[in-house]
């Protein structure tokens, strides 16, 4: 079983295109495991897929993208489907980080971080992860440091994605600094 392929298809179905698979997510993004298996098994390559395979895929993945609980499964972050997934608001760490290609920086410093194609802005609790996210699109990404406590005190909500991924509706420029410009 190619677990990476399973993960990618599951992310596509649960984050971006549940309707393409005939799936209906609840408000928190959950859907019955049996419905997901039923939908995927229609394709010859997933004919033998089992719930155990989904558990193995989650356990082997380097990022915690999906979660199974009480017979249901969901993507923890990354959604772009029109139906907005409700996330639990939670006090963030003092600083959060966001890695982005160099050419987006002027626009971000002017307009703030916007969710773009997704439902939420994605932030990381540590620099290394932000670096990796930025490197998806630029070999020398810029790391932005978000003053999350200041924003939180001002009433900006942050939401928990997984242990490393934090979400926000948007982040205004006054909370954003380029990490290289920050005092150590
Ligand atoms: C940029 C992956 C111009 C933003 C990753 C980013 C992450 C702006 C891009 C997760 C902007 C959106 C999400 C503005 C934001 N002007 N550009 N005002 N505001 N942007 O892919 O955060 O591996 O939707 O900087 O690891 O890169 O799939 O978001 O570059 O956790 O599990 O607009 O996806 O996770 O890009 O990545 P994305 P992201 P997985």
Short mmCIF file of C-alpha atoms in Angstrom, two decimals, residues 1-23 25 31 36-47 49 54 57 65-66 73-75:
data_model
loop_
_atom_site.label_atom_id
_atom_site.label_comp_id
_atom_site.label_asym_id
_atom_site.label_seq_id
_atom_site.Cartn_x
_atom_site.Cartn_y
_atom_site.Cartn_z
CA UNK A 1 0.00 0.00 0.00
CA UNK A 2 1.34 3.42 -0.96
CA UNK A 3 0.38 5.32 2.20
CA UNK A 4 1.55 8.65 0.82
CA UNK A 5 -0.92 8.28 -2.05
CA UNK A 6 -3.68 7.40 0.41
CA UNK A 7 -2.83 10.50 2.44
CA UNK A 8 -2.86 12.76 -0.62
CA UNK A 9 -6.18 11.46 -1.89
CA UNK A 10 -7.72 11.68 1.57
CA UNK A 11 -6.51 15.27 1.96
CA UNK A 12 -7.99 16.11 -1.43
CA UNK A 13 -11.32 14.54 -0.46
CA UNK A 14 -11.54 15.93 3.09
CA UNK A 15 -9.96 19.35 2.55
CA UNK A 16 -10.95 20.34 -0.94
CA UNK A 17 -13.58 18.24 -2.70
CA UNK A 18 -15.85 16.21 -0.38
CA UNK A 19 -18.74 16.63 -2.81
CA UNK A 20 -16.74 14.97 -5.59
CA UNK A 21 -16.70 11.86 -3.41
CA UNK A 22 -20.32 12.19 -2.31
CA UNK A 23 -19.16 13.01 1.22
CA UNK A 25 -18.57 16.86 6.34
CA UNK A 31 -17.23 12.20 8.22
CA UNK A 36 -14.90 7.52 3.18
CA UNK A 37 -13.89 3.91 2.62
CA UNK A 38 -17.04 3.33 0.54
CA UNK A 39 -16.26 6.37 -1.62
CA UNK A 40 -12.58 5.53 -2.15
CA UNK A 41 -13.18 1.82 -2.79
CA UNK A 42 -15.13 2.73 -5.92
CA UNK A 43 -11.74 3.30 -7.53
CA UNK A 44 -9.95 0.07 -8.49
CA UNK A 45 -6.71 1.15 -6.82
CA UNK A 46 -8.41 1.53 -3.40
CA UNK A 47 -10.67 -1.54 -3.75
CA UNK A 49 -8.56 -0.20 1.47
CA UNK A 54 -6.02 4.63 7.37
CA UNK A 57 -1.21 5.96 7.06
CA UNK A 65 -2.83 15.88 8.81
CA UNK A 66 -5.75 13.59 9.67
CA UNK A 73 -12.22 10.85 10.25
CA UNK A 74 -11.30 14.44 9.45
CA UNK A 75 -8.53 16.60 8.04
#
